[in-house]
Short mmCIF file of C-alpha atoms in Angstrom, two decimals:
data_model
loop_
_atom_site.label_atom_id
_atom_site.label_comp_id
_atom_site.label_asym_id
_atom_site.label_seq_id
_atom_site.Cartn_x
_atom_site.Cartn_y
_atom_site.Cartn_z
CA MET A 23 142.52 108.67 144.03
CA PRO A 24 143.17 105.48 145.64
CA ARG A 25 146.18 106.18 147.99
CA PRO A 26 148.98 103.59 147.82
CA ASP A 27 150.42 102.29 151.09
CA LEU A 28 153.95 101.44 150.15
CA GLN A 29 155.29 98.07 152.45
CA PRO A 30 158.66 97.12 151.84
CA VAL A 31 159.37 93.39 151.50
CA THR A 32 162.30 91.37 151.86
CA ASP A 33 160.88 88.20 153.13
CA PRO A 34 158.91 85.45 150.63
CA SER A 35 157.49 83.87 153.41
CA ASP A 36 155.64 87.29 154.80
CA PRO A 37 151.89 86.07 155.37
CA ARG A 38 150.81 89.36 153.54
CA LEU A 39 151.85 88.18 150.29
CA ALA A 40 149.38 85.12 150.80
CA ASP A 41 148.18 86.29 147.16
CA TYR A 42 151.04 85.79 145.41
CA VAL A 43 152.65 83.08 146.68
CA SER A 44 153.78 80.17 144.32
CA LEU A 45 151.64 81.33 141.41
CA THR A 46 152.05 78.45 138.99
CA ASP A 47 148.97 78.34 136.55
CA VAL A 48 147.11 75.46 138.11
CA ALA A 49 147.46 76.98 141.60
CA LEU A 50 146.04 80.30 140.33
CA ARG A 51 143.05 78.82 138.52
CA SER A 52 142.33 76.14 141.37
CA ARG A 53 142.78 78.02 144.62
CA HIS A 54 142.96 81.76 144.19
CA GLU A 55 140.53 83.04 141.86
CA PRO A 56 137.34 80.95 142.58
CA GLU A 57 137.99 80.76 146.27
CA LYS A 58 138.67 84.80 146.78
CA GLY A 59 137.27 86.33 143.68
CA LEU A 60 140.31 87.29 142.16
CA TYR A 61 142.55 87.72 139.21
CA ILE A 62 146.42 88.53 139.04
CA ALA A 63 147.13 91.46 136.64
CA GLU A 64 150.83 91.01 135.32
CA SER A 65 152.59 94.04 134.25
CA SER A 66 152.63 97.72 134.66
CA THR A 67 150.47 97.58 131.03
CA VAL A 68 147.78 95.40 131.74
CA LEU A 69 147.43 96.91 135.19
CA GLY A 70 146.99 100.26 133.59
CA ARG A 71 144.15 98.91 131.55
CA ALA A 72 142.52 96.91 133.72
CA LEU A 73 142.26 100.30 136.32
CA ARG A 74 141.03 102.06 133.66
CA ALA A 75 138.11 99.28 132.96
CA GLY A 76 137.27 100.51 136.62
CA HIS A 77 138.85 97.14 138.24
CA ARG A 78 139.89 97.53 141.92
CA PRO A 79 143.03 96.37 143.17
CA ARG A 80 143.18 94.54 146.26
CA SER A 81 147.25 94.96 146.64
CA VAL A 82 149.92 95.32 144.38
CA LEU A 83 153.33 93.41 144.37
CA LEU A 84 155.89 95.30 142.31
CA ALA A 85 159.70 96.25 142.01
CA PRO A 86 161.11 100.12 143.67
CA ARG A 87 161.44 101.00 140.03
CA TRP A 88 157.97 100.54 139.11
CA VAL A 89 156.87 102.78 142.13
CA PRO A 90 156.44 105.82 140.22
CA ASP A 91 154.08 104.42 136.87
CA LEU A 92 151.89 103.17 139.89
CA GLU A 93 151.48 106.40 141.37
CA ARG A 94 151.06 107.88 138.15
CA MET A 95 148.23 105.10 137.40
CA LEU A 96 146.23 105.98 140.62
CA ALA A 97 146.65 109.53 140.06
CA ASP A 98 144.37 109.32 136.91
CA LEU A 99 141.62 107.49 138.85
CA PRO A 100 138.49 109.48 140.69
CA ASP A 101 139.51 109.72 144.75
CA ASP A 102 137.06 107.35 146.53
CA GLY A 103 139.32 107.13 149.57
CA ALA A 104 140.41 103.66 149.54
CA ILE A 105 143.89 102.59 150.64
CA VAL A 106 145.70 100.11 148.24
CA PRO A 107 148.44 98.23 149.86
CA VAL A 108 151.63 98.29 147.54
CA TYR A 109 154.54 95.53 148.55
CA VAL A 110 157.77 96.70 147.35
CA ALA A 111 160.36 93.92 146.79
CA ASP A 112 163.48 93.71 144.56
CA GLU A 113 163.19 91.32 141.63
CA PRO A 114 164.93 88.32 143.07
CA VAL A 115 162.43 88.36 145.97
CA LEU A 116 159.38 89.16 143.50
CA GLU A 117 160.93 85.66 141.72
CA ALA A 118 160.96 83.70 145.05
CA ILE A 119 157.43 85.03 146.27
CA THR A 120 155.78 84.03 142.93
CA GLY A 121 157.39 81.06 141.54
CA PHE A 122 158.57 82.69 138.15
CA HIS A 123 159.87 85.87 136.61
CA VAL A 124 157.91 89.01 136.95
CA HIS A 125 157.29 90.24 133.55
CA ARG A 126 158.05 94.15 133.53
CA GLY A 127 158.42 93.75 137.45
CA ALA A 128 154.68 94.37 138.61
CA LEU A 129 151.43 92.27 139.75
CA ALA A 130 148.43 93.14 141.26
CA ALA A 131 145.43 91.29 142.65
CA MET A 132 142.46 92.42 141.31
CA HIS A 133 138.89 92.17 142.64
CA ARG A 134 137.30 90.01 139.86
CA PRO A 135 133.84 91.88 139.16
CA PRO A 136 130.66 90.02 138.47
CA LEU A 137 129.97 89.38 135.16
CA ALA A 138 126.86 90.68 133.37
CA PRO A 139 123.90 89.37 131.88
CA VAL A 140 124.38 88.25 127.80
CA ALA A 141 121.55 90.63 126.83
CA ASP A 142 123.12 93.55 128.89
CA VAL A 143 126.83 93.04 127.48
CA LEU A 144 124.76 93.23 123.87
CA ALA A 145 122.87 96.09 124.53
CA GLY A 146 125.64 97.97 126.25
CA ALA A 147 128.24 97.60 123.46
CA ARG A 148 129.16 100.65 120.92
CA ASP A 149 128.46 103.10 123.92
CA GLY A 150 124.77 101.80 124.68
CA ALA A 151 124.06 101.70 120.22
CA GLY A 152 123.72 97.81 120.94
CA ALA A 153 126.44 95.18 119.52
CA ARG A 154 126.30 94.34 115.79
CA ARG A 155 129.13 92.08 115.45
CA VAL A 156 130.30 89.26 118.43
CA ALA A 157 132.54 86.52 118.49
CA VAL A 158 131.73 83.28 120.65
CA LEU A 159 134.59 81.41 121.82
CA GLU A 160 133.24 77.47 122.28
CA ASP A 161 135.38 75.40 124.49
CA VAL A 162 138.70 76.96 124.18
CA VAL A 163 140.61 75.55 126.64
CA ASP A 164 144.13 76.80 125.88
CA HIS A 165 144.55 80.43 127.62
CA THR A 166 146.67 81.54 125.15
CA ASN A 167 144.53 81.00 122.19
CA VAL A 168 142.06 82.74 124.98
CA GLY A 169 143.99 85.95 125.06
CA ALA A 170 144.93 86.16 121.16
CA ALA A 171 141.40 85.74 120.39
CA PHE A 172 140.59 89.22 122.67
CA ARG A 173 143.61 90.81 121.34
CA SER A 174 142.53 90.23 117.74
CA ALA A 175 138.64 91.08 118.68
CA ALA A 176 140.04 94.41 120.01
CA ALA A 177 142.02 95.53 117.36
CA LEU A 178 139.70 94.34 114.89
CA GLY A 179 136.36 96.08 116.24
CA VAL A 180 134.51 93.10 117.28
CA ASP A 181 132.06 94.65 119.78
CA ALA A 182 131.52 91.83 122.46
CA VAL A 183 132.91 88.27 123.08
CA LEU A 184 130.83 85.68 124.41
CA VAL A 185 132.67 82.63 126.05
CA THR A 186 130.94 79.10 126.34
CA PRO A 187 130.95 77.20 130.28
CA ARG A 188 133.79 75.37 129.51
CA CYS A 189 135.97 77.72 127.65
CA ALA A 190 139.07 78.71 129.62
CA ASP A 191 139.20 81.96 131.94
CA PRO A 192 139.81 85.32 129.97
CA LEU A 193 140.80 86.80 132.95
CA TYR A 194 143.46 83.74 133.93
CA ARG A 195 147.25 85.05 133.95
CA ARG A 196 148.05 83.86 130.94
CA SER A 197 144.94 84.97 129.25
CA VAL A 198 145.58 88.51 130.48
CA ARG A 199 149.17 88.59 129.50
CA VAL A 200 148.75 87.36 125.83
CA SER A 201 145.86 89.95 125.34
CA MET A 202 147.93 92.90 126.47
CA GLY A 203 144.92 93.61 128.62
CA THR A 204 142.56 93.82 125.84
CA VAL A 205 140.20 91.45 128.09
CA PHE A 206 139.51 94.56 129.81
CA GLN A 207 138.25 96.62 126.69
CA VAL A 208 136.14 94.21 124.75
CA PRO A 209 133.01 93.98 126.68
CA TRP A 210 132.53 90.13 127.45
CA THR A 211 130.42 87.42 129.33
CA ARG A 212 129.49 83.85 129.62
CA ILE A 213 126.74 82.53 127.62
CA ASP A 214 125.20 79.89 129.30
CA PRO A 215 123.52 77.32 128.52
CA TRP A 216 125.26 76.61 125.43
CA PRO A 217 124.63 75.89 122.52
CA ASP A 218 120.96 76.94 123.86
CA GLY A 219 122.44 79.91 123.87
CA ILE A 220 122.29 80.44 119.94
CA ASP A 221 118.49 80.91 120.41
CA GLU A 222 119.07 83.93 122.87
CA LEU A 223 121.55 85.23 120.13
CA ARG A 224 119.03 85.05 117.19
CA ALA A 225 116.20 86.59 119.46
CA HIS A 226 118.50 89.64 119.66
CA GLY A 227 118.63 89.57 115.78
CA PHE A 228 121.83 88.25 115.37
CA VAL A 229 122.94 85.59 112.65
CA THR A 230 124.84 83.04 114.03
CA ALA A 231 127.88 81.78 111.62
CA SER A 232 129.70 79.20 112.82
CA LEU A 233 132.97 78.42 111.37
CA ALA A 234 133.87 74.71 110.62
CA LEU A 235 134.71 72.26 107.82
CA ALA A 236 131.51 71.12 106.20
CA ASP A 237 130.67 70.04 102.80
CA ASP A 238 127.92 72.55 102.36
CA ALA A 239 130.06 75.63 104.09
CA LEU A 240 129.60 79.05 102.60
CA THR A 241 133.30 80.20 102.33
CA LEU A 242 134.04 83.64 103.87
CA ASP A 243 134.14 85.83 101.07
CA GLU A 244 130.66 84.78 100.30
CA LEU A 245 129.75 86.10 103.75
CA VAL A 246 131.23 89.09 103.46
CA ALA A 247 129.85 89.32 100.00
CA GLU A 248 126.32 89.65 101.85
CA PRO A 249 126.95 90.31 105.44
CA PRO A 250 124.55 90.01 108.16
CA GLY A 251 123.26 93.09 109.72
CA ARG A 252 124.14 91.18 113.39
CA LEU A 253 126.55 88.69 112.86
CA ALA A 254 127.90 86.49 115.84
CA LEU A 255 131.06 84.31 114.69
CA VAL A 256 131.29 81.21 116.41
CA LEU A 257 134.67 79.36 116.89
CA GLY A 258 135.67 76.19 118.25
CA ALA A 259 137.91 74.17 120.39
CA GLU A 260 141.76 73.73 119.63
CA GLY A 261 141.98 70.01 117.74
CA HIS A 262 138.04 68.58 116.93
CA GLY A 263 136.37 72.23 116.61
CA LEU A 264 132.84 72.96 117.29
CA LYS A 265 130.30 70.48 118.71
CA PRO A 266 127.83 68.98 115.96
CA ALA A 267 124.84 70.29 118.41
CA THR A 268 126.65 73.87 117.64
CA VAL A 269 126.98 73.75 113.80
CA ALA A 270 123.53 71.97 113.41
CA ALA A 271 122.02 74.97 115.68
CA SER A 272 123.76 77.54 113.90
CA ASP A 273 122.09 79.65 110.82
CA LEU A 274 125.19 79.29 108.82
CA VAL A 275 128.51 77.58 108.47
CA VAL A 276 131.43 79.20 107.08
CA ARG A 277 134.73 77.97 106.23
CA ILE A 278 138.24 80.21 105.35
CA PRO A 279 139.63 79.08 102.10
CA MET A 280 142.90 77.26 102.54
CA ALA A 281 145.75 76.37 100.01
CA GLY A 282 148.94 74.32 100.22
CA GLY A 283 147.01 71.25 101.78
CA VAL A 284 146.45 72.65 104.83
CA ASP A 285 142.65 72.09 106.23
CA SER A 286 142.28 74.57 109.18
CA LEU A 287 144.29 77.15 111.02
CA ASN A 288 144.77 77.62 114.62
CA VAL A 289 141.53 79.04 116.28
CA ALA A 290 143.45 82.09 117.61
CA ALA A 291 144.60 82.69 113.85
CA ALA A 292 141.22 81.82 112.34
CA ALA A 293 139.61 84.37 114.49
CA ALA A 294 141.86 87.26 113.58
CA VAL A 295 141.50 86.26 109.61
CA ALA A 296 137.68 86.09 110.35
CA PHE A 297 137.21 89.45 112.28
CA TRP A 298 139.42 91.16 109.86
CA ALA A 299 137.23 89.91 107.21
CA THR A 300 134.10 90.89 108.61
CA ARG A 301 135.27 94.41 109.96
CA ALA A 302 132.95 97.33 109.17
#
């Protein structure tokens, strides 16, 4: 197993902690992740799922009471001879280091794995049998909505998630936390270019169904009554929804029937409804 190298920390300005210092959302996105190829796993639950998915820690920062949990998680991994620095600090020191309250007392700086090509993600889903139902998140910029959509995708059996170039990062700290680490169990990658990527989905046998308000849209019930063999559900950004070019290029336009004078749902809620309705 990777061996933890426990190193007590009492000084928030310790240079060993550069990956964790003042991790505001903006700092994490603009400085740490693109430059160093890192993302932050927050909480022991999320870290455990990341490790089980094969992601490798650069270091771990945690409170003393979480050390036994970490040692158990590392013991379940194959022995690769690696040594993982584990910085141990009391919770007030953790908060002084990071700039926020550390939920469940654990953070890890994780090496970001390279993204796979779309074709590989589609082919590798269902243990190599190939994806039959995927979600496409178009320009969803709210990290909370991205994380919630991934959690619904995992819970409701979506085979893969594809995110467009302008969509928020699923490995961003808030996305990972809201997803409860399910971003590590649902295969995903970026589909680029977009919406030209619809042609690639079509070449793999997928019918693309854009969720949008349109006069000629099918209802979700009508889609479910005659489901295509391979379905790609396309969900749009908060507010203005899908691009007109995306809707025009899709095979189908689908709407969720609404009542009470409400015209649409939040994208994360709409994703959950659509994933549940189209589950196998």
